[in-house]
XYZ file of C-alpha atoms in Angstrom:
734
model
C 67.061 42.408 -103.662
C 66.494 38.913 -102.172
C 66.504 39.162 -98.342
C 68.886 35.932 -98.060
C 71.237 37.475 -100.395
C 71.554 40.586 -98.228
C 72.503 38.694 -95.208
C 75.109 36.056 -96.436
C 78.219 37.411 -97.830
C 80.020 35.711 -100.460
C 82.999 33.655 -99.989
C 86.386 35.560 -100.122
C 89.079 34.675 -102.914
C 90.897 32.720 -100.088
C 87.788 30.945 -98.843
C 86.864 29.725 -102.566
C 88.350 26.451 -103.393
C 87.605 25.508 -106.902
C 88.702 22.048 -108.555
C 90.481 23.365 -111.724
C 91.233 20.369 -114.418
C 94.831 21.208 -114.231
C 95.140 19.933 -110.357
C 93.313 16.793 -111.721
C 95.796 16.239 -114.234
C 98.702 16.875 -111.941
C 97.316 14.557 -109.419
C 97.294 11.908 -111.920
C 100.985 11.762 -112.118
C 101.783 12.043 -108.457
C 103.349 9.136 -107.350
C 102.280 6.859 -104.126
C 104.570 8.584 -101.436
C 103.360 12.124 -102.162
C 99.754 10.979 -102.283
C 100.333 9.626 -98.801
C 101.435 12.637 -97.889
C 98.455 14.373 -99.037
C 96.197 12.053 -97.367
C 97.889 13.031 -94.008
C 97.094 16.579 -94.822
C 93.740 16.025 -95.653
C 93.042 13.835 -92.550
C 94.566 16.615 -90.151
C 92.575 19.353 -92.146
C 89.660 17.137 -91.515
C 90.165 16.984 -87.808
C 90.674 20.937 -87.860
C 87.377 21.141 -89.562
C 85.768 18.922 -86.676
C 87.197 21.141 -84.171
C 86.081 24.442 -85.886
C 82.586 23.285 -86.462
C 82.113 22.366 -82.923
C 83.388 25.526 -81.704
C 81.205 27.489 -84.169
C 78.377 25.511 -82.835
C 79.160 26.046 -79.423
C 79.753 29.921 -80.241
C 76.115 30.115 -81.870
C 74.461 27.880 -78.953
C 76.129 30.088 -76.297
C 75.212 33.345 -78.084
C 71.451 32.062 -78.589
C 71.339 30.936 -74.651
C 72.568 34.413 -73.592
C 70.200 36.203 -75.832
C 67.205 34.005 -74.890
C 67.933 34.226 -71.096
C 68.357 37.993 -71.554
C 65.112 38.371 -73.238
C 63.482 36.564 -70.191
C 65.338 38.676 -67.740
C 64.125 41.544 -69.482
C 60.843 40.997 -68.065
C 62.033 41.188 -64.641
C 63.652 44.631 -65.295
C 60.355 45.936 -66.869
C 58.801 44.961 -63.550
C 61.661 46.457 -61.401
C 61.579 49.635 -63.341
C 57.661 49.792 -63.151
C 57.624 49.396 -59.184
C 60.729 51.586 -58.654
C 59.168 54.437 -60.383
C 55.348 54.037 -59.677
C 55.497 52.026 -56.637
C 53.534 49.061 -55.348
C 51.743 46.374 -57.398
C 48.546 44.281 -55.969
C 47.658 41.324 -57.482
C 45.307 42.835 -60.047
C 48.036 45.136 -61.121
C 50.600 42.444 -61.461
C 48.170 40.323 -63.540
C 47.527 43.554 -66.018
C 51.160 43.900 -66.188
C 52.047 40.732 -66.583
C 49.850 39.949 -69.378
C 51.498 42.982 -71.248
C 55.064 42.235 -70.465
C 55.423 38.375 -70.643
C 55.438 37.023 -74.087
C 53.990 33.546 -74.538
C 57.124 32.603 -76.476
C 59.300 33.334 -73.285
C 60.270 30.560 -70.718
C 58.808 32.491 -67.699
C 57.098 30.094 -65.226
C 55.853 32.533 -62.711
C 56.721 36.102 -61.247
C 56.448 36.612 -57.560
C 56.252 39.898 -56.008
C 57.793 40.262 -52.394
C 57.412 43.747 -50.945
C 59.552 43.819 -47.762
C 61.033 40.122 -48.584
C 57.319 38.672 -48.049
C 55.498 37.388 -51.289
C 52.278 39.167 -51.674
C 51.629 38.599 -55.476
C 52.029 35.822 -57.787
C 51.474 35.557 -61.799
C 50.007 33.333 -62.767
C 48.165 32.939 -59.270
C 46.488 29.398 -59.994
C 48.826 26.586 -58.755
C 51.013 28.887 -57.125
C 48.751 30.371 -54.241
C 50.845 28.352 -51.612
C 53.765 31.085 -52.374
C 51.770 33.863 -51.065
C 53.056 34.875 -47.720
C 56.294 33.391 -48.172
C 59.004 35.378 -45.997
C 62.372 35.025 -47.657
C 63.822 36.096 -44.477
C 62.792 32.970 -42.738
C 62.853 30.466 -45.578
C 65.991 28.354 -45.156
C 66.535 27.749 -48.938
C 65.707 31.248 -50.261
C 66.731 33.474 -47.646
C 70.654 33.552 -48.484
C 70.031 34.358 -52.327
C 67.400 37.013 -51.296
C 69.565 38.964 -48.740
C 72.243 38.930 -50.990
C 70.228 40.779 -53.819
C 68.944 43.527 -51.371
C 72.441 43.807 -49.801
C 74.545 44.041 -53.360
C 71.337 45.959 -54.879
C 72.296 43.686 -57.856
C 69.962 40.837 -59.637
C 71.004 37.290 -58.223
C 70.178 34.396 -60.773
C 70.145 30.924 -58.637
C 69.929 27.218 -60.198
C 69.046 25.635 -62.267
C 67.126 23.901 -59.380
C 63.844 21.619 -58.894
C 61.148 23.499 -57.156
C 58.974 21.779 -54.620
C 56.110 22.165 -56.942
C 57.973 20.014 -59.289
C 57.850 20.402 -63.176
C 61.487 20.373 -64.121
C 64.504 22.386 -63.542
C 64.175 26.161 -63.194
C 66.242 29.396 -62.696
C 65.204 31.723 -60.166
C 66.256 35.488 -61.006
C 65.719 37.768 -57.867
C 65.703 41.443 -58.611
C 65.873 43.969 -55.697
C 63.715 46.971 -55.763
C 64.621 50.097 -54.593
C 62.326 53.425 -54.740
C 63.340 57.035 -54.401
C 66.077 58.138 -52.286
C 67.376 54.331 -52.173
C 64.481 53.357 -50.246
C 64.222 49.498 -50.118
C 61.054 47.838 -51.367
C 61.619 44.405 -51.524
C 62.532 41.687 -54.358
C 60.951 40.428 -57.437
C 61.450 36.942 -58.236
C 61.142 35.375 -61.787
C 60.961 31.692 -62.384
C 62.453 30.426 -65.707
C 61.830 26.860 -66.978
C 65.556 25.888 -67.590
C 64.542 22.629 -69.407
C 62.432 24.563 -71.769
C 65.304 27.324 -72.021
C 67.799 24.954 -73.106
C 65.519 23.172 -75.720
C 64.660 26.374 -77.331
C 68.223 27.682 -77.925
C 68.767 23.983 -79.562
C 70.786 22.488 -77.066
C 68.839 19.036 -77.094
C 68.803 18.780 -80.722
C 72.722 19.173 -80.931
C 72.952 16.152 -78.683
C 72.265 14.145 -81.763
C 75.738 14.916 -82.880
C 77.687 16.346 -80.117
C 78.077 15.466 -76.327
C 77.447 18.826 -74.332
C 77.367 19.856 -70.900
C 76.913 23.016 -68.849
C 78.165 23.594 -65.357
C 78.291 26.588 -62.983
C 74.973 26.438 -61.024
C 74.204 29.822 -59.278
C 76.754 31.629 -61.578
C 79.720 29.792 -60.015
C 81.539 29.078 -63.246
C 83.675 26.163 -63.521
C 83.731 25.702 -59.762
C 79.794 24.946 -59.706
C 77.611 22.171 -60.198
C 76.987 20.422 -63.794
C 73.254 21.032 -64.407
C 73.125 19.878 -68.165
C 74.441 16.847 -69.798
C 77.175 14.450 -68.391
C 79.397 15.931 -65.677
C 81.919 13.288 -66.572
C 82.106 15.268 -70.075
C 84.462 17.941 -68.269
C 87.078 15.350 -67.564
C 87.309 14.365 -71.112
C 89.352 16.254 -74.073
C 86.798 18.969 -74.663
C 86.395 22.439 -75.998
C 84.908 25.130 -73.148
C 83.324 28.376 -73.420
C 82.399 30.817 -70.591
C 79.017 32.159 -70.870
C 78.271 35.077 -69.013
C 74.914 35.302 -66.835
C 74.142 37.964 -64.234
C 76.042 37.612 -61.123
C 78.500 35.126 -62.718
C 78.987 32.684 -65.410
C 78.325 29.278 -66.723
C 80.727 26.790 -68.512
C 79.846 25.113 -71.568
C 81.785 21.919 -72.726
C 81.474 20.194 -76.179
C 82.732 17.259 -77.607
C 81.786 15.229 -81.105
C 80.211 11.834 -80.365
C 82.841 10.029 -82.209
C 85.665 12.229 -80.731
C 88.218 14.785 -82.302
C 89.917 12.379 -84.537
C 88.694 11.909 -88.042
C 86.479 8.843 -88.473
C 88.188 5.577 -89.368
C 86.426 5.436 -92.524
C 88.069 8.528 -93.604
C 91.761 6.741 -93.212
C 90.602 3.757 -95.434
C 88.916 5.786 -97.976
C 91.713 7.953 -98.461
C 94.199 5.164 -98.043
C 92.377 3.571 -101.163
C 92.564 6.747 -102.749
C 96.124 7.336 -102.266
C 96.685 3.871 -103.987
C 94.961 4.607 -106.858
C 96.012 8.481 -106.822
C 98.242 7.677 -110.088
C 95.146 6.793 -112.123
C 92.186 8.284 -110.382
C 93.851 11.412 -109.111
C 92.200 13.877 -111.094
C 88.602 12.666 -109.665
C 90.111 12.358 -106.207
C 91.064 16.085 -106.444
C 87.726 17.151 -107.560
C 85.714 15.432 -104.863
C 88.273 16.454 -102.105
C 87.934 20.345 -103.026
C 84.095 20.078 -103.228
C 83.928 18.533 -99.976
C 85.972 21.361 -98.611
C 83.740 23.889 -100.071
C 80.645 22.466 -98.619
C 82.124 22.190 -95.354
C 82.995 25.930 -95.543
C 79.370 26.951 -96.446
C 78.341 24.583 -93.532
C 80.425 26.758 -91.069
C 79.033 29.989 -92.745
C 75.814 28.789 -91.953
C 76.456 28.183 -88.239
C 78.041 31.689 -88.060
C 74.795 33.125 -89.271
C 72.545 31.513 -87.037
C 73.073 34.375 -84.426
C 73.316 37.095 -87.305
C 69.601 36.647 -88.735
C 66.666 37.424 -87.186
C 64.603 33.903 -87.108
C 61.390 35.438 -87.812
C 61.986 38.152 -90.839
C 65.539 36.592 -91.748
C 66.767 39.862 -92.014
C 69.913 40.886 -89.976
C 69.449 40.700 -86.035
C 70.172 43.333 -83.862
C 73.416 42.140 -82.530
C 74.828 41.555 -86.174
C 73.527 45.110 -87.299
C 75.516 46.595 -84.179
C 78.397 44.962 -85.804
C 77.885 45.681 -89.182
C 77.322 49.622 -88.002
C 80.227 49.788 -86.118
C 82.446 48.462 -89.043
C 80.751 51.023 -91.351
C 81.451 53.790 -88.813
C 85.252 52.655 -89.079
C 85.160 52.763 -92.856
C 83.475 56.203 -93.034
C 85.849 57.584 -90.490
C 88.845 56.315 -92.563
C 87.550 57.441 -95.914
C 85.655 60.452 -94.922
C 82.450 59.446 -96.084
C 78.831 59.382 -94.612
C 75.674 57.486 -94.349
C 72.015 57.856 -93.045
C 70.606 55.668 -90.174
C 66.718 55.261 -89.888
C 64.922 54.060 -87.012
C 61.543 52.690 -88.361
C 58.258 51.805 -86.171
C 55.227 50.515 -87.476
C 52.270 52.444 -86.275
C 49.665 50.658 -84.456
C 51.174 47.548 -84.787
C 50.433 46.476 -81.319
C 46.555 46.899 -81.978
C 46.952 44.495 -84.913
C 48.912 41.992 -83.111
C 46.396 41.914 -80.204
C 43.404 41.920 -82.303
C 44.349 39.293 -85.027
C 46.745 37.244 -82.898
C 50.430 36.948 -82.711
C 50.570 34.564 -85.725
C 49.173 37.192 -87.861
C 51.326 39.614 -86.389
C 54.398 37.624 -87.226
C 53.013 37.218 -90.782
C 52.618 41.266 -90.876
C 55.972 41.748 -89.817
C 57.786 39.563 -92.200
C 55.747 41.065 -95.107
C 56.769 44.452 -94.183
C 60.320 43.253 -93.738
C 60.241 41.804 -97.341
C 58.742 45.027 -98.397
C 61.594 47.233 -96.688
C 64.331 44.712 -98.035
C 62.923 45.444 -101.515
C 63.829 48.943 -101.064
C 67.518 48.392 -99.928
C 70.503 49.169 -102.570
C 73.612 47.297 -102.826
C 75.717 48.247 -99.420
C 72.627 48.996 -97.478
C 71.860 47.397 -94.096
C 68.483 46.435 -92.781
C 67.694 45.107 -89.276
C 64.884 44.139 -86.923
C 65.788 45.680 -83.645
C 62.832 44.048 -81.859
C 58.777 43.433 -81.754
C 58.008 46.039 -84.551
C 61.226 48.363 -84.584
C 63.604 48.170 -87.841
C 66.750 50.316 -88.434
C 68.140 50.741 -91.885
C 71.386 52.373 -93.076
C 71.479 54.075 -96.545
C 75.281 53.726 -97.195
C 76.824 56.847 -98.866
C 73.317 58.922 -98.478
C 73.721 62.283 -96.764
C 71.931 64.781 -98.815
C 68.493 65.900 -97.065
C 66.666 65.646 -100.630
C 67.948 62.183 -101.401
C 67.283 60.937 -97.718
C 63.877 62.122 -97.853
C 63.381 60.512 -101.461
C 64.771 57.114 -100.268
C 62.602 57.301 -97.119
C 59.272 58.073 -99.061
C 60.100 55.273 -101.231
C 60.239 53.005 -97.994
C 57.170 54.666 -96.548
C 55.111 53.902 -99.582
C 56.315 50.427 -99.724
C 55.093 49.894 -96.059
C 51.749 51.593 -96.669
C 50.551 49.237 -99.258
C 47.461 47.237 -97.889
C 48.231 43.676 -97.031
C 45.686 40.655 -96.837
C 46.145 39.258 -93.481
C 43.684 36.578 -92.292
C 41.288 37.606 -95.305
C 41.382 41.130 -93.943
C 43.056 44.269 -95.881
C 45.422 45.734 -93.411
C 46.987 49.120 -93.911
C 50.225 49.783 -91.834
C 52.021 53.156 -91.690
C 55.120 54.117 -90.157
C 56.967 56.708 -88.031
C 60.708 57.007 -89.061
C 63.382 58.831 -87.281
C 66.672 59.995 -89.249
C 70.379 60.406 -87.895
C 73.147 61.353 -90.284
C 76.882 60.555 -89.631
C 78.954 62.198 -88.776
C 76.785 65.236 -87.910
C 74.318 63.612 -85.570
C 76.793 61.256 -83.858
C 80.122 59.643 -84.483
C 79.392 56.213 -83.077
C 76.875 53.443 -83.802
C 75.286 53.945 -80.436
C 74.793 57.325 -80.395
C 73.567 57.523 -83.749
C 70.566 54.636 -82.870
C 69.943 56.798 -79.971
C 69.513 59.780 -81.869
C 67.416 58.381 -84.793
C 65.309 56.616 -81.955
C 64.778 60.095 -80.245
C 63.729 61.268 -83.880
C 61.407 58.568 -84.240
C 59.569 59.453 -81.090
C 59.290 62.931 -82.159
C 57.602 61.469 -85.476
C 55.214 59.579 -83.416
C 54.491 62.756 -80.982
C 53.643 64.799 -84.233
C 50.963 62.598 -85.377
C 52.637 59.385 -87.035
C 53.317 58.350 -90.611
C 56.028 61.134 -90.745
C 59.478 61.325 -91.157
C 61.422 63.264 -88.772
C 65.253 64.356 -88.729
C 67.361 64.437 -85.693
C 68.217 68.208 -84.746
C 69.957 70.215 -82.248
C 66.776 71.079 -80.301
C 66.268 67.574 -79.602
C 69.714 67.024 -78.394
C 69.248 70.193 -76.353
C 65.910 68.897 -75.009
C 67.638 65.768 -74.151
C 70.530 67.324 -72.188
C 68.327 69.733 -70.462
C 66.032 67.070 -69.180
C 69.308 65.192 -67.829
C 70.552 68.587 -66.158
C 67.181 69.533 -64.671
C 66.413 66.163 -63.297
C 69.780 65.915 -61.515
C 69.249 69.604 -60.452
C 65.682 68.882 -59.007
C 67.245 66.040 -56.790
C 70.030 68.408 -55.733
C 67.337 70.997 -55.018
C 65.194 68.717 -52.566
C 68.331 68.044 -50.524
C 69.601 71.476 -50.266
C 65.899 72.879 -49.573
C 65.867 75.205 -52.613
C 62.019 74.531 -53.210
C 59.294 76.943 -51.697
C 55.538 77.238 -51.223
C 54.022 80.244 -52.355
C 50.188 80.690 -51.317
C 47.560 82.591 -53.447
C 44.512 83.579 -51.613
C 40.811 82.781 -53.103
C 38.288 85.052 -52.375
C 34.733 83.795 -51.317
C 32.097 86.105 -53.468
C 29.266 85.135 -51.107
C 30.852 85.687 -47.833
C 33.165 88.625 -48.909
C 36.142 86.932 -47.308
C 39.276 85.036 -48.275
C 38.250 81.574 -47.118
C 40.627 79.458 -49.146
C 44.211 79.688 -50.901
C 45.984 77.371 -53.361
C 49.444 76.070 -52.520
C 51.894 76.823 -55.443
C 55.560 75.160 -55.412
C 58.486 77.443 -56.460
C 62.025 76.732 -57.201
C 64.632 79.052 -56.207
C 67.585 76.871 -58.087
C 71.048 77.592 -56.404
C 69.293 79.943 -53.941
C 69.088 82.369 -57.041
C 66.860 82.684 -59.942
C 63.225 81.283 -59.884
C 62.730 78.301 -62.344
C 59.293 78.416 -63.950
C 57.208 75.444 -62.670
C 56.323 75.037 -66.471
C 60.015 74.213 -66.969
C 60.532 71.686 -64.195
C 57.077 70.336 -63.537
C 56.963 68.364 -66.784
C 60.415 67.183 -66.074
C 59.673 65.812 -62.458
C 56.719 63.957 -63.857
C 58.669 62.427 -66.547
C 61.329 61.325 -64.193
C 59.025 60.186 -61.367
C 60.453 63.043 -58.827
C 56.835 64.436 -58.800
C 56.142 61.775 -56.030
C 58.771 63.358 -54.016
C 58.015 66.809 -54.664
C 54.493 66.110 -54.079
C 55.125 64.327 -50.768
C 57.150 67.650 -49.644
C 54.611 69.950 -50.464
C 52.013 68.086 -48.649
C 54.016 68.300 -45.507
C 54.639 71.781 -46.040
C 51.044 72.808 -46.574
C 49.938 70.760 -43.410
C 52.461 72.675 -41.396
C 51.439 76.052 -42.707
C 47.609 74.906 -42.010
C 48.426 74.385 -38.463
C 50.306 77.783 -38.300
C 47.074 79.653 -39.628
C 44.714 77.901 -37.007
C 46.955 78.701 -33.996
C 46.993 82.313 -35.349
C 43.260 82.485 -35.470
C 43.146 82.564 -39.153
C 41.253 79.391 -40.252
C 41.677 78.727 -43.958
C 41.152 75.963 -46.595
C 44.022 74.849 -48.930
C 44.254 73.436 -52.152
C 46.929 71.080 -53.165
C 47.837 70.221 -56.663
C 48.081 66.557 -57.325
C 49.896 64.829 -60.371
C 48.143 62.006 -62.069
C 51.352 60.167 -61.107
C 50.504 60.266 -57.609
C 47.312 58.294 -57.873
C 49.254 55.562 -59.543
C 50.490 53.848 -56.407
C 48.400 53.039 -53.389
C 51.421 53.122 -51.230
C 52.038 56.756 -51.966
C 48.365 57.542 -51.366
C 48.502 55.829 -48.033
C 51.505 57.994 -47.115
C 49.751 61.039 -47.816
C 46.837 60.087 -45.591
C 49.151 58.813 -42.944
C 50.866 62.404 -43.013
C 47.434 64.112 -42.902
C 46.047 61.990 -39.707
C 49.648 62.329 -37.825
C 49.199 66.241 -38.329
C 45.410 65.795 -37.368
C 44.410 67.840 -40.319
C 40.602 67.812 -40.986
C 40.126 66.426 -44.615
C 37.199 68.747 -45.389
C 39.784 71.551 -45.166
C 41.644 70.196 -47.911
C 41.143 70.224 -51.535
C 43.143 67.878 -53.945
C 43.291 69.734 -57.524
C 43.368 67.475 -60.357
C 43.207 67.822 -63.891
C 40.612 66.374 -66.396
C 42.873 63.725 -68.073
C 42.886 61.906 -64.609
C 39.032 61.390 -64.725
C 39.565 60.024 -68.407
C 42.113 57.394 -67.577
C 41.052 53.948 -67.537
C 43.649 53.179 -64.896
C 41.945 51.015 -62.309
C 44.898 51.775 -59.775
C 44.129 55.512 -60.191
C 40.385 55.196 -59.900
C 41.063 52.987 -56.504
C 43.015 55.668 -55.347
C 40.707 58.496 -56.005
C 38.001 56.698 -54.317
C 39.906 55.899 -51.344
C 40.828 59.587 -50.855
C 37.322 60.541 -51.228
C 36.358 58.084 -48.829
C 38.617 59.252 -46.386
C 36.997 62.857 -46.747
C 39.226 64.838 -49.143
C 37.672 67.109 -51.350
C 38.474 67.445 -55.143
C 38.543 70.139 -57.447
C 38.840 69.936 -61.336
C 41.693 72.423 -62.439
C 41.899 73.983 -65.794
C 38.223 73.115 -66.479
C 37.450 73.704 -70.103
C 40.763 73.121 -71.694
C 40.811 69.126 -71.598
C 37.861 66.447 -72.192
C 35.298 68.216 -70.129
C 33.190 65.120 -70.230
C 30.387 65.962 -67.930
C 29.652 62.007 -67.668
C 32.943 61.758 -65.822
C 31.753 64.380 -63.079
C 29.352 61.746 -62.081
C 31.873 58.817 -61.759
C 34.519 61.249 -60.178
C 32.290 63.772 -57.959
C 34.177 66.973 -57.367
C 33.203 69.939 -55.064
C 34.691 72.635 -57.292
C 35.744 73.340 -60.864
C 38.419 75.780 -61.671
C 37.385 77.799 -64.791
C 41.143 77.866 -66.604
C 42.510 81.464 -66.668
C 42.432 81.574 -70.675
C 38.692 82.055 -70.595
C 38.811 84.733 -67.803
C 41.239 86.939 -70.004
C 38.533 86.982 -72.784
C 35.808 88.327 -70.231
C 34.165 91.484 -71.193
C 35.838 91.221 -74.725
C 34.629 88.244 -76.537
C 30.853 87.563 -76.303
C 31.977 83.710 -77.098
C 34.047 83.725 -73.618
C 31.146 85.610 -71.806
C 28.835 82.701 -73.038
C 31.092 79.952 -72.184
C 31.703 81.083 -68.712
C 28.366 81.569 -68.051
C 27.342 78.103 -69.241
C 30.025 76.591 -66.999
C 28.812 78.311 -63.876
C 25.338 77.350 -64.568
C 26.049 73.549 -65.586
C 28.138 73.369 -62.157
C 25.370 74.973 -59.938
C 22.840 72.551 -61.534
C 25.507 69.653 -60.673
C 25.824 71.203 -56.818
C 29.660 72.277 -57.874
C 31.163 75.395 -56.686
C 33.119 77.389 -59.213
C 36.231 79.234 -59.151
C 37.403 81.437 -61.598
C 41.410 81.778 -61.656
C 43.376 84.598 -63.504
C 41.122 87.498 -62.522
C 43.134 90.603 -63.056
C 40.594 93.486 -63.703
C 37.625 94.808 -61.734
C 35.421 94.429 -64.642
C 36.090 90.593 -64.647
C 35.394 90.324 -61.094
C 31.906 92.206 -61.470
C 31.036 90.089 -64.619
C 31.824 87.090 -62.588
C 29.778 87.989 -59.701
C 26.844 88.773 -61.974
C 27.225 85.333 -63.562
C 26.944 83.698 -59.975
C 30.479 82.616 -59.566
C 31.356 81.434 -55.953
C 34.950 82.172 -55.680
C 37.712 84.075 -57.483
C 41.378 84.081 -57.686
C 44.071 86.112 -59.524
C 46.531 89.011 -59.359
C 43.603 91.645 -59.049
C 43.054 90.457 -55.556
C 46.632 88.934 -54.656
C 49.711 87.269 -55.848
C 51.011 84.091 -54.829
C 53.415 84.707 -51.876
C 55.431 83.029 -49.413
C 54.257 81.907 -46.087
C 54.873 84.594 -43.800
C 53.648 87.406 -46.194
C 50.550 85.176 -46.826
C 49.623 85.209 -43.147
C 50.344 88.908 -42.689
C 48.016 89.434 -45.772
C 45.245 87.470 -44.252
C 45.636 88.921 -41.031
C 45.151 92.379 -42.474
C 42.275 91.303 -44.809
C 40.282 90.323 -41.647
C 41.121 93.308 -39.550
C 40.113 95.253 -42.554
C 36.634 93.441 -42.626
């Protein structure tokens, strides 16, 4: 199936105007007066067509302008989400993130980060160094918009205006950023080249046939200043259209260069035709009807501008959502069904980055052609963005037929393609949602198919995954637990339990691990395995970690005052190393409580050591230089790369409980644990064995030279008061 044929629907019977011979013969018999009346009708129709064509063009331009503007603003939303979840970005972090988020095809001039309303980082920095240190609160021209954004907690779009640095007209979008518990962080300023934006959407080209103007600077609508075109145009007979922009609207005006009346030539031509109509009526009728048909085709082309993806020439996301809603309506009425597929090209980013965007675009066009060739009459295919596509198999609901059609689609995608002289093979991950079982509206179906696609990628890519009840339950549970965790923090439902750690060399309890517990609603305990992953995904782990640190530092002081010195271990999530601000807050809390850093061990997982994230590495080194000790938790279950122990030196390793359980039962486990202990001793690292539950395990570990043990055989995790009594009794017994 030709992809162009797929997108442009045929003319309806009402739209088709054909020049039958009978009309031509009848026209030859028409007398002069009816001919003149006919000319009048044609002229009026011409004028209506001129108006309709102008409105169609204005709609198409407005749609492209809104879409292009939103594509630029989406970058600012991405920065806002990054900072809201992970905290501050320095200049280096901004450079890295900006290079990933800002597509060269966009119209972004630069991005400025202003924590506490003072610009601290700008991308790109060259040429914008003067902006560093700018305080929006004291800058006369920037102050009002900046404070408005922070007070309303909504993005404010200003301009177009000319910057001090010059370079044409610009739009300035200011995004307020709030962190956890509505803590204000500051502003993100996104500067967009307005002149370039208007040119990209076609406003400049359209001026060859139309007078165009835009007003509503700063989103003030028809009361705002004119910033494109001639201001006098709004005083003339024009068509207008409001364009929604963040924080307000713009108004577009359009008028044909030659006005709304049909050209004088039309009057002359059809006047002559009227005089000759009795003789040449047939030829005139044919010519007129052909002209109308061509005009309808041109109007249809204008209508399709916003309906077709400009790169792949298949349906755009905007049009697909409209077609999908129509399909839902039809199936709801007729009681039929269909299948929606969410298709993601695996590893496309690597190809795009490695070969360049031009080659990446070529690959996307090829993949769109291949997928389109698998579509049948009535099916839909759309590019949702970047390397993501959606398809609808109309009338297909059986699992067998869905799998057959999807495998045909995947096979077409998997065929090698020659790009730039290289044979490249691309696979795809596909999520499936079926109407009406998996959703009764387009938005829900797309969301569920996307969720199934995510599971497909997580299960290894190049697979097909159906949306199912467990995914729906998982999504519902995530939302429920996220809300419950927030409420639990406010209601003091979280507790800290402490598990003693025994020093085999000193024969005493010298350490303990702080473990977070959640008594939801003051009743049942929620397993950390259930709420910790949710807290990490939602970003709430940052707030939980800060709360845990405060509780542990308080317990440390209580134990010291009771004459029961103890070293404390605190688990730190990898997310807590993603922001310098969070690290600084942790160190400030330690300094405020006057806690010796050498008595605090931060337990981290091996995955943090394998990260190539510069911010995480910097935070690790900062905490290390401040005097905190580190322990590698669950050692042996992750990467266990010895080289990383040299780059990220730790004081202790914790052997995972899964190895301890097999001690004395499995020769392999015995050898592995002994090797880990010997390796740690060679590196000058102490070893903690967790999960010790039998005296046999304890003795084996003692014989192997293990330094510390932790487990139910000695003591279970316990609340602070019980922990204090336990240590006091242990000291008395010794």
